[in-house]
């Protein structure tokens, strides 16, 4: 993950999908900007004192924090989820 680079906040409307996923503990297929893909359960979001935002997920009983600007897409795997696939890619990253 690119935690050494400057954090770029995601669009506010994308936070809604993450909050829903965390509230209902959706299983997600997560795609990162570096091409990594994995499935995990959404738990919560958190913000550091440096204002970097993270999604906290659980995979095989291990928790992992994913910086939000490292997300490329999430797909809800939980049956009956209120969304399917959400893209986090920006048209321009500058």
PDB file of N, CA and C in Angstrom:
ATOM      1  N   UNK A   1       0.834  -1.191   0.000  1.00  0.00           N
ATOM      2  CA  UNK A   1       0.000   0.000   0.000  1.00  0.00           C
ATOM      3  C   UNK A   1       0.869   1.242   0.000  1.00  0.00           C
ATOM      4  N   UNK A   2       0.322   2.333  -0.486  1.00  0.00           N
ATOM      5  CA  UNK A   2       1.133   3.537  -0.672  1.00  0.00           C
ATOM      6  C   UNK A   2       1.026   4.513   0.497  1.00  0.00           C
ATOM      7  N   UNK A   3       1.165   4.032   1.706  1.00  0.00           N
ATOM      8  CA  UNK A   3       1.005   4.884   2.877  1.00  0.00           C
ATOM      9  C   UNK A   3       2.083   5.947   2.991  1.00  0.00           C
ATOM     10  N   UNK A   4       3.187   5.817   2.277  1.00  0.00           N
ATOM     11  CA  UNK A   4       4.222   6.837   2.340  1.00  0.00           C
ATOM     12  C   UNK A   4       3.860   8.053   1.484  1.00  0.00           C
ATOM     13  N   UNK A   5       2.955   7.872   0.534  1.00  0.00           N
ATOM     14  CA  UNK A   5       2.539   8.980  -0.324  1.00  0.00           C
ATOM     15  C   UNK A   5       1.486   9.831   0.364  1.00  0.00           C
ATOM     16  N   UNK A   6       1.319  11.047  -0.129  1.00  0.00           N
ATOM     17  CA  UNK A   6       0.310  11.955   0.413  1.00  0.00           C
ATOM     18  C   UNK A   6      -1.083  11.356   0.234  1.00  0.00           C
ATOM     19  N   UNK A   7      -1.890  11.472   1.266  1.00  0.00           N
ATOM     20  CA  UNK A   7      -3.259  10.937   1.224  1.00  0.00           C
ATOM     21  C   UNK A   7      -4.157  11.847   0.401  1.00  0.00           C
ATOM     22  N   UNK A   8      -4.976  11.235  -0.460  1.00  0.00           N
ATOM     23  CA  UNK A   8      -5.961  11.960  -1.258  1.00  0.00           C
ATOM     24  C   UNK A   8      -7.344  11.488  -0.833  1.00  0.00           C
ATOM     25  N   UNK A   9      -8.126  12.326  -0.142  1.00  0.00           N
ATOM     26  CA  UNK A   9      -9.455  11.910   0.320  1.00  0.00           C
ATOM     27  C   UNK A   9     -10.335  11.446  -0.838  1.00  0.00           C
ATOM     28  N   UNK A  10     -11.188  10.463  -0.561  1.00  0.00           N
ATOM     29  CA  UNK A  10     -12.126   9.992  -1.575  1.00  0.00           C
ATOM     30  C   UNK A  10     -13.343  10.911  -1.580  1.00  0.00           C
ATOM     31  N   UNK A  11     -14.127  10.839  -2.656  1.00  0.00           N
ATOM     32  CA  UNK A  11     -15.352  11.633  -2.745  1.00  0.00           C
ATOM     33  C   UNK A  11     -16.312  11.258  -1.628  1.00  0.00           C
ATOM     34  N   UNK A  12     -17.015  12.248  -1.118  1.00  0.00           N
ATOM     35  CA  UNK A  12     -17.917  12.044   0.024  1.00  0.00           C
ATOM     36  C   UNK A  12     -18.990  11.002  -0.251  1.00  0.00           C
ATOM     37  N   UNK A  13     -19.529  10.959  -1.474  1.00  0.00           N
ATOM     38  CA  UNK A  13     -20.600  10.000  -1.759  1.00  0.00           C
ATOM     39  C   UNK A  13     -20.111   8.555  -1.684  1.00  0.00           C
ATOM     40  N   UNK A  14     -18.818   8.320  -1.866  1.00  0.00           N
ATOM     41  CA  UNK A  14     -18.277   6.970  -1.763  1.00  0.00           C
ATOM     42  C   UNK A  14     -18.230   6.489  -0.316  1.00  0.00           C
ATOM     43  N   UNK A  15     -18.146   7.422   0.625  1.00  0.00           N
ATOM     44  CA  UNK A  15     -18.167   7.061   2.045  1.00  0.00           C
ATOM     45  C   UNK A  15     -19.470   6.358   2.417  1.00  0.00           C
ATOM     46  N   UNK A  16     -20.572   6.763   1.789  1.00  0.00           N
ATOM     47  CA  UNK A  16     -21.870   6.147   2.099  1.00  0.00           C
ATOM     48  C   UNK A  16     -21.838   4.642   1.870  1.00  0.00           C
ATOM     49  N   UNK A  17     -21.245   4.204   0.774  1.00  0.00           N
ATOM     50  CA  UNK A  17     -21.161   2.770   0.479  1.00  0.00           C
ATOM     51  C   UNK A  17     -20.331   2.040   1.526  1.00  0.00           C
ATOM     52  N   UNK A  18     -19.245   2.657   1.955  1.00  0.00           N
ATOM     53  CA  UNK A  18     -18.404   2.036   2.981  1.00  0.00           C
ATOM     54  C   UNK A  18     -19.127   1.955   4.317  1.00  0.00           C
ATOM     55  N   UNK A  19     -19.858   3.004   4.661  1.00  0.00           N
ATOM     56  CA  UNK A  19     -20.603   2.997   5.929  1.00  0.00           C
ATOM     57  C   UNK A  19     -21.690   1.922   5.922  1.00  0.00           C
ATOM     58  N   UNK A  20     -22.390   1.768   4.792  1.00  0.00           N
ATOM     59  CA  UNK A  20     -23.402   0.716   4.679  1.00  0.00           C
ATOM     60  C   UNK A  20     -22.749  -0.655   4.812  1.00  0.00           C
ATOM     61  N   UNK A  21     -21.638  -0.850   4.110  1.00  0.00           N
ATOM     62  CA  UNK A  21     -20.928  -2.129   4.174  1.00  0.00           C
ATOM     63  C   UNK A  21     -20.499  -2.455   5.601  1.00  0.00           C
ATOM     64  N   UNK A  22     -20.038  -1.446   6.326  1.00  0.00           N
ATOM     65  CA  UNK A  22     -19.599  -1.660   7.712  1.00  0.00           C
ATOM     66  C   UNK A  22     -20.783  -1.880   8.648  1.00  0.00           C
ATOM     67  N   UNK A  23     -21.846  -1.112   8.453  1.00  0.00           N
ATOM     68  CA  UNK A  23     -23.010  -1.220   9.333  1.00  0.00           C
ATOM     69  C   UNK A  23     -23.608  -2.633   9.283  1.00  0.00           C
ATOM     70  N   UNK A  24     -23.634  -3.223   8.093  1.00  0.00           N
ATOM     71  CA  UNK A  24     -24.220  -4.555   7.921  1.00  0.00           C
ATOM     72  C   UNK A  24     -23.169  -5.659   7.810  1.00  0.00           C
ATOM     73  N   UNK A  25     -21.896  -5.311   8.014  1.00  0.00           N
ATOM     74  CA  UNK A  25     -20.783  -6.267   7.949  1.00  0.00           C
ATOM     75  C   UNK A  25     -20.825  -7.088   6.663  1.00  0.00           C
ATOM     76  N   UNK A  26     -20.973  -6.397   5.539  1.00  0.00           N
ATOM     77  CA  UNK A  26     -20.975  -7.059   4.236  1.00  0.00           C
ATOM     78  C   UNK A  26     -19.640  -7.746   3.979  1.00  0.00           C
ATOM     79  N   UNK A  27     -19.730  -8.879   3.300  1.00  0.00           N
ATOM     80  CA  UNK A  27     -18.537  -9.478   2.719  1.00  0.00           C
ATOM     81  C   UNK A  27     -18.291  -8.751   1.418  1.00  0.00           C
ATOM     82  N   UNK A  28     -17.064  -8.350   1.194  1.00  0.00           N
ATOM     83  CA  UNK A  28     -16.706  -7.575   0.019  1.00  0.00           C
ATOM     84  C   UNK A  28     -15.591  -8.259  -0.764  1.00  0.00           C
ATOM     85  N   UNK A  29     -15.663  -8.115  -2.070  1.00  0.00           N
ATOM     86  CA  UNK A  29     -14.512  -8.409  -2.927  1.00  0.00           C
ATOM     87  C   UNK A  29     -13.829  -7.057  -3.099  1.00  0.00           C
ATOM     88  N   UNK A  30     -12.600  -6.947  -2.649  1.00  0.00           N
ATOM     89  CA  UNK A  30     -11.882  -5.680  -2.609  1.00  0.00           C
ATOM     90  C   UNK A  30     -10.776  -5.693  -3.659  1.00  0.00           C
ATOM     91  N   UNK A  31     -10.753  -4.638  -4.476  1.00  0.00           N
ATOM     92  CA  UNK A  31      -9.706  -4.466  -5.476  1.00  0.00           C
ATOM     93  C   UNK A  31      -8.926  -3.207  -5.108  1.00  0.00           C
ATOM     94  N   UNK A  32      -7.607  -3.338  -5.014  1.00  0.00           N
ATOM     95  CA  UNK A  32      -6.749  -2.218  -4.663  1.00  0.00           C
ATOM     96  C   UNK A  32      -6.099  -1.629  -5.911  1.00  0.00           C
ATOM     97  N   UNK A  33      -5.623  -0.407  -5.788  1.00  0.00           N
ATOM     98  CA  UNK A  33      -5.004   0.285  -6.919  1.00  0.00           C
ATOM     99  C   UNK A  33      -3.724  -0.396  -7.400  1.00  0.00           C
ATOM    100  N   UNK A  34      -3.096  -1.212  -6.551  1.00  0.00           N
ATOM    101  CA  UNK A  34      -1.882  -1.925  -6.967  1.00  0.00           C
ATOM    102  C   UNK A  34      -2.200  -3.254  -7.650  1.00  0.00           C
ATOM    103  N   UNK A  35      -3.505  -3.552  -7.847  1.00  0.00           N
ATOM    104  CA  UNK A  35      -3.915  -4.781  -8.520  1.00  0.00           C
ATOM    105  C   UNK A  35      -4.249  -5.933  -7.594  1.00  0.00           C
ATOM    106  N   UNK A  36      -3.965  -5.805  -6.312  1.00  0.00           N
ATOM    107  CA  UNK A  36      -4.285  -6.834  -5.346  1.00  0.00           C
ATOM    108  C   UNK A  36      -5.796  -6.961  -5.202  1.00  0.00           C
ATOM    109  N   UNK A  37      -6.295  -8.206  -5.106  1.00  0.00           N
ATOM    110  CA  UNK A  37      -7.717  -8.475  -4.889  1.00  0.00           C
ATOM    111  C   UNK A  37      -7.870  -9.512  -3.784  1.00  0.00           C
ATOM    112  N   UNK A  38      -8.889  -9.340  -2.946  1.00  0.00           N
ATOM    113  CA  UNK A  38      -9.180 -10.317  -1.899  1.00  0.00           C
ATOM    114  C   UNK A  38     -10.598 -10.095  -1.390  1.00  0.00           C
ATOM    115  N   UNK A  39     -11.124 -11.083  -0.666  1.00  0.00           N
ATOM    116  CA  UNK A  39     -12.445 -10.995  -0.057  1.00  0.00           C
ATOM    117  C   UNK A  39     -12.276 -10.828   1.450  1.00  0.00           C
ATOM    118  N   UNK A  40     -13.116  -9.956   2.033  1.00  0.00           N
ATOM    119  CA  UNK A  40     -13.027  -9.707   3.475  1.00  0.00           C
ATOM    120  C   UNK A  40     -14.349  -9.121   3.957  1.00  0.00           C
ATOM    121  N   UNK A  41     -14.553  -9.167   5.265  1.00  0.00           N
ATOM    122  CA  UNK A  41     -15.759  -8.617   5.888  1.00  0.00           C
ATOM    123  C   UNK A  41     -15.493  -7.198   6.360  1.00  0.00           C
ATOM    124  N   UNK A  42     -16.351  -6.265   5.952  1.00  0.00           N
ATOM    125  CA  UNK A  42     -16.213  -4.864   6.366  1.00  0.00           C
ATOM    126  C   UNK A  42     -16.591  -4.731   7.836  1.00  0.00           C
ATOM    127  N   UNK A  43     -15.752  -4.032   8.609  1.00  0.00           N
ATOM    128  CA  UNK A  43     -15.999  -3.853  10.042  1.00  0.00           C
ATOM    129  C   UNK A  43     -16.307  -2.401  10.396  1.00  0.00           C
ATOM    130  N   UNK A  44     -15.406  -1.496  10.044  1.00  0.00           N
ATOM    131  CA  UNK A  44     -15.574  -0.091  10.421  1.00  0.00           C
ATOM    132  C   UNK A  44     -14.635   0.769   9.581  1.00  0.00           C
ATOM    133  N   UNK A  45     -14.745   2.070   9.750  1.00  0.00           N
ATOM    134  CA  UNK A  45     -13.788   2.995   9.159  1.00  0.00           C
ATOM    135  C   UNK A  45     -13.121   3.753  10.300  1.00  0.00           C
ATOM    136  N   UNK A  46     -11.953   4.296  10.036  1.00  0.00           N
ATOM    137  CA  UNK A  46     -11.269   5.089  11.050  1.00  0.00           C
ATOM    138  C   UNK A  46     -10.428   6.163  10.372  1.00  0.00           C
ATOM    139  N   UNK A  47     -10.102   7.184  11.134  1.00  0.00           N
ATOM    140  CA  UNK A  47      -9.304   8.299  10.644  1.00  0.00           C
ATOM    141  C   UNK A  47      -8.143   8.528  11.604  1.00  0.00           C
ATOM    142  N   UNK A  48      -6.957   8.725  11.051  1.00  0.00           N
ATOM    143  CA  UNK A  48      -5.786   8.977  11.885  1.00  0.00           C
ATOM    144  C   UNK A  48      -5.702  10.470  12.221  1.00  0.00           C
ATOM    145  N   UNK A  49      -4.811  10.830  13.117  1.00  0.00           N
ATOM    146  CA  UNK A  49      -4.613  12.234  13.457  1.00  0.00           C
ATOM    147  C   UNK A  49      -4.096  13.022  12.253  1.00  0.00           C
ATOM    148  N   UNK A  50      -3.462  12.326  11.303  1.00  0.00           N
ATOM    149  CA  UNK A  50      -2.980  12.964  10.078  1.00  0.00           C
ATOM    150  C   UNK A  50      -4.094  13.107   9.039  1.00  0.00           C
ATOM    151  N   UNK A  51      -5.335  12.736   9.412  1.00  0.00           N
ATOM    152  CA  UNK A  51      -6.520  12.815   8.537  1.00  0.00           C
ATOM    153  C   UNK A  51      -6.517  11.792   7.406  1.00  0.00           C
ATOM    154  N   UNK A  52      -5.756  10.713   7.551  1.00  0.00           N
ATOM    155  CA  UNK A  52      -5.826   9.613   6.607  1.00  0.00           C
ATOM    156  C   UNK A  52      -6.978   8.711   7.024  1.00  0.00           C
ATOM    157  N   UNK A  53      -7.787   8.274   6.045  1.00  0.00           N
ATOM    158  CA  UNK A  53      -8.966   7.467   6.339  1.00  0.00           C
ATOM    159  C   UNK A  53      -8.727   6.024   5.902  1.00  0.00           C
ATOM    160  N   UNK A  54      -9.246   5.092   6.703  1.00  0.00           N
ATOM    161  CA  UNK A  54      -9.038   3.669   6.476  1.00  0.00           C
ATOM    162  C   UNK A  54     -10.342   2.899   6.593  1.00  0.00           C
ATOM    163  N   UNK A  55     -10.428   1.816   5.830  1.00  0.00           N
ATOM    164  CA  UNK A  55     -11.471   0.814   5.981  1.00  0.00           C
ATOM    165  C   UNK A  55     -10.850  -0.336   6.751  1.00  0.00           C
ATOM    166  N   UNK A  56     -11.503  -0.762   7.819  1.00  0.00           N
ATOM    167  CA  UNK A  56     -11.022  -1.891   8.607  1.00  0.00           C
ATOM    168  C   UNK A  56     -11.843  -3.108   8.201  1.00  0.00           C
ATOM    169  N   UNK A  57     -11.151  -4.160   7.778  1.00  0.00           N
ATOM    170  CA  UNK A  57     -11.811  -5.386   7.338  1.00  0.00           C
ATOM    171  C   UNK A  57     -11.243  -6.566   8.115  1.00  0.00           C
ATOM    172  N   UNK A  58     -11.986  -7.678   8.053  1.00  0.00           N
ATOM    173  CA  UNK A  58     -11.537  -8.909   8.697  1.00  0.00           C
ATOM    174  C   UNK A  58     -11.456 -10.002   7.651  1.00  0.00           C
ATOM    175  N   UNK A  59     -10.330 -10.691   7.668  1.00  0.00           N
ATOM    176  CA  UNK A  59     -10.093 -11.788   6.736  1.00  0.00           C
ATOM    177  C   UNK A  59      -9.439 -12.913   7.528  1.00  0.00           C
ATOM    178  N   UNK A  60     -10.105 -14.061   7.607  1.00  0.00           N
ATOM    179  CA  UNK A  60      -9.573 -15.208   8.359  1.00  0.00           C
ATOM    180  C   UNK A  60      -9.211 -14.822   9.791  1.00  0.00           C
ATOM    181  N   UNK A  61     -10.104 -14.106  10.449  1.00  0.00           N
ATOM    182  CA  UNK A  61      -9.960 -13.669  11.846  1.00  0.00           C
ATOM    183  C   UNK A  61      -8.828 -12.660  12.067  1.00  0.00           C
ATOM    184  N   UNK A  62      -8.256 -12.137  10.999  1.00  0.00           N
ATOM    185  CA  UNK A  62      -7.221 -11.101  11.099  1.00  0.00           C
ATOM    186  C   UNK A  62      -7.779  -9.794  10.576  1.00  0.00           C
ATOM    187  N   UNK A  63      -7.588  -8.719  11.335  1.00  0.00           N
ATOM    188  CA  UNK A  63      -8.044  -7.408  10.898  1.00  0.00           C
ATOM    189  C   UNK A  63      -6.954  -6.719  10.093  1.00  0.00           C
ATOM    190  N   UNK A  64      -7.398  -5.964   9.094  1.00  0.00           N
ATOM    191  CA  UNK A  64      -6.480  -5.237   8.223  1.00  0.00           C
ATOM    192  C   UNK A  64      -7.069  -3.857   7.966  1.00  0.00           C
ATOM    193  N   UNK A  65      -6.210  -2.840   7.950  1.00  0.00           N
ATOM    194  CA  UNK A  65      -6.626  -1.476   7.619  1.00  0.00           C
ATOM    195  C   UNK A  65      -6.204  -1.169   6.190  1.00  0.00           C
ATOM    196  N   UNK A  66      -7.154  -0.663   5.399  1.00  0.00           N
ATOM    197  CA  UNK A  66      -6.890  -0.314   4.010  1.00  0.00           C
ATOM    198  C   UNK A  66      -7.114   1.175   3.846  1.00  0.00           C
ATOM    199  N   UNK A  67      -6.086   1.883   3.440  1.00  0.00           N
ATOM    200  CA  UNK A  67      -6.233   3.321   3.220  1.00  0.00           C
ATOM    201  C   UNK A  67      -7.215   3.543   2.066  1.00  0.00           C
ATOM    202  N   UNK A  68      -8.173   4.441   2.267  1.00  0.00           N
ATOM    203  CA  UNK A  68      -9.265   4.590   1.316  1.00  0.00           C
ATOM    204  C   UNK A  68      -8.812   4.976  -0.078  1.00  0.00           C
ATOM    205  N   UNK A  69      -7.738   5.743  -0.199  1.00  0.00           N
ATOM    206  CA  UNK A  69      -7.282   6.100  -1.535  1.00  0.00           C
ATOM    207  C   UNK A  69      -6.505   4.973  -2.220  1.00  0.00           C
ATOM    208  N   UNK A  70      -6.406   3.835  -1.561  1.00  0.00           N
ATOM    209  CA  UNK A  70      -5.819   2.642  -2.169  1.00  0.00           C
ATOM    210  C   UNK A  70      -6.886   1.721  -2.742  1.00  0.00           C
ATOM    211  N   UNK A  71      -8.166   2.044  -2.497  1.00  0.00           N
ATOM    212  CA  UNK A  71      -9.261   1.249  -3.033  1.00  0.00           C
ATOM    213  C   UNK A  71      -9.463   1.572  -4.508  1.00  0.00           C
ATOM    214  N   UNK A  72      -9.609   0.527  -5.305  1.00  0.00           N
ATOM    215  CA  UNK A  72      -9.955   0.691  -6.715  1.00  0.00           C
ATOM    216  C   UNK A  72     -11.440   0.413  -6.905  1.00  0.00           C
ATOM    217  N   UNK A  73     -11.937  -0.676  -6.257  1.00  0.00           N
ATOM    218  CA  UNK A  73     -13.359  -1.026  -6.337  1.00  0.00           C
ATOM    219  C   UNK A  73     -13.695  -1.977  -5.203  1.00  0.00           C
ATOM    220  N   UNK A  74     -14.972  -1.969  -4.836  1.00  0.00           N
ATOM    221  CA  UNK A  74     -15.493  -2.975  -3.914  1.00  0.00           C
ATOM    222  C   UNK A  74     -16.755  -3.561  -4.540  1.00  0.00           C
ATOM    223  N   UNK A  75     -16.957  -4.857  -4.334  1.00  0.00           N
ATOM    224  CA  UNK A  75     -18.160  -5.534  -4.786  1.00  0.00           C
ATOM    225  C   UNK A  75     -18.761  -6.246  -3.589  1.00  0.00           C
ATOM    226  N   UNK A  76     -20.022  -5.967  -3.305  1.00  0.00           N
ATOM    227  CA  UNK A  76     -20.704  -6.616  -2.185  1.00  0.00           C
ATOM    228  C   UNK A  76     -21.001  -8.065  -2.553  1.00  0.00           C
ATOM    229  N   UNK A  77     -20.570  -8.999  -1.727  1.00  0.00           N
ATOM    230  CA  UNK A  77     -20.801 -10.423  -1.931  1.00  0.00           C
ATOM    231  C   UNK A  77     -21.952 -10.934  -1.085  1.00  0.00           C
ATOM    232  N   UNK A  78     -22.383 -10.155  -0.109  1.00  0.00           N
ATOM    233  CA  UNK A  78     -23.460 -10.543   0.794  1.00  0.00           C
ATOM    234  C   UNK A  78     -24.787 -10.535   0.041  1.00  0.00           C
ATOM    235  N   UNK A  79     -25.553 -11.648   0.100  1.00  0.00           N
ATOM    236  CA  UNK A  79     -26.861 -11.670  -0.566  1.00  0.00           C
ATOM    237  C   UNK A  79     -27.775 -10.570  -0.035  1.00  0.00           C
ATOM    238  N   UNK A  80     -28.501  -9.906  -0.924  1.00  0.00           N
ATOM    239  CA  UNK A  80     -29.421  -8.847  -0.526  1.00  0.00           C
ATOM    240  C   UNK A  80     -28.762  -7.513  -0.254  1.00  0.00           C
ATOM    241  N   UNK A  81     -27.495  -7.372  -0.561  1.00  0.00           N
ATOM    242  CA  UNK A  81     -26.786  -6.107  -0.325  1.00  0.00           C
ATOM    243  C   UNK A  81     -27.444  -4.981  -1.130  1.00  0.00           C
ATOM    244  N   UNK A  82     -27.330  -3.762  -0.626  1.00  0.00           N
ATOM    245  CA  UNK A  82     -27.983  -2.616  -1.265  1.00  0.00           C
ATOM    246  C   UNK A  82     -27.176  -2.017  -2.415  1.00  0.00           C
ATOM    247  N   UNK A  83     -25.987  -2.549  -2.679  1.00  0.00           N
ATOM    248  CA  UNK A  83     -25.194  -2.124  -3.831  1.00  0.00           C
ATOM    249  C   UNK A  83     -24.456  -3.337  -4.359  1.00  0.00           C
ATOM    250  N   UNK A  84     -23.970  -3.231  -5.588  1.00  0.00           N
ATOM    251  CA  UNK A  84     -23.189  -4.338  -6.154  1.00  0.00           C
ATOM    252  C   UNK A  84     -21.718  -3.922  -6.213  1.00  0.00           C
ATOM    253  N   UNK A  85     -21.292  -3.293  -7.296  1.00  0.00           N
ATOM    254  CA  UNK A  85     -19.898  -2.872  -7.434  1.00  0.00           C
ATOM    255  C   UNK A  85     -19.803  -1.351  -7.405  1.00  0.00           C
ATOM    256  N   UNK A  86     -18.838  -0.848  -6.646  1.00  0.00           N
ATOM    257  CA  UNK A  86     -18.589   0.590  -6.546  1.00  0.00           C
ATOM    258  C   UNK A  86     -17.140   0.829  -6.936  1.00  0.00           C
ATOM    259  N   UNK A  87     -16.935   1.736  -7.903  1.00  0.00           N
ATOM    260  CA  UNK A  87     -15.582   2.075  -8.355  1.00  0.00           C
ATOM    261  C   UNK A  87     -15.074   3.299  -7.599  1.00  0.00           C
ATOM    262  N   UNK A  88     -13.845   3.225  -7.132  1.00  0.00           N
ATOM    263  CA  UNK A  88     -13.217   4.325  -6.407  1.00  0.00           C
ATOM    264  C   UNK A  88     -12.184   5.037  -7.266  1.00  0.00           C
ATOM    265  N   UNK A  89     -12.029   4.624  -8.515  1.00  0.00           N
ATOM    266  CA  UNK A  89     -11.036   5.232  -9.391  1.00  0.00           C
ATOM    267  C   UNK A  89     -11.414   6.667  -9.710  1.00  0.00           C
ATOM    268  N   UNK A  90     -10.422   7.517  -9.755  1.00  0.00           N
ATOM    269  CA  UNK A  90     -10.623   8.907 -10.151  1.00  0.00           C
ATOM    270  C   UNK A  90     -10.217   9.050 -11.615  1.00  0.00           C
ATOM    271  N   UNK A  91     -10.881   9.953 -12.309  1.00  0.00           N
ATOM    272  CA  UNK A  91     -10.506  10.224 -13.692  1.00  0.00           C
ATOM    273  C   UNK A  91      -9.098  10.818 -13.735  1.00  0.00           C
ATOM    274  N   UNK A  92      -8.749  11.604 -12.709  1.00  0.00           N
ATOM    275  CA  UNK A  92      -7.440  12.236 -12.652  1.00  0.00           C
ATOM    276  C   UNK A  92      -6.919  12.144 -11.236  1.00  0.00           C
ATOM    277  N   UNK A  93      -5.707  11.655 -11.086  1.00  0.00           N
ATOM    278  CA  UNK A  93      -5.055  11.646  -9.763  1.00  0.00           C
ATOM    279  C   UNK A  93      -3.883  12.592  -9.860  1.00  0.00           C
ATOM    280  N   UNK A  94      -3.982  13.688  -9.121  1.00  0.00           N
ATOM    281  CA  UNK A  94      -2.885  14.640  -9.229  1.00  0.00           C
ATOM    282  C   UNK A  94      -2.391  15.122  -7.925  1.00  0.00           C
TER     283      UNK A  94
END
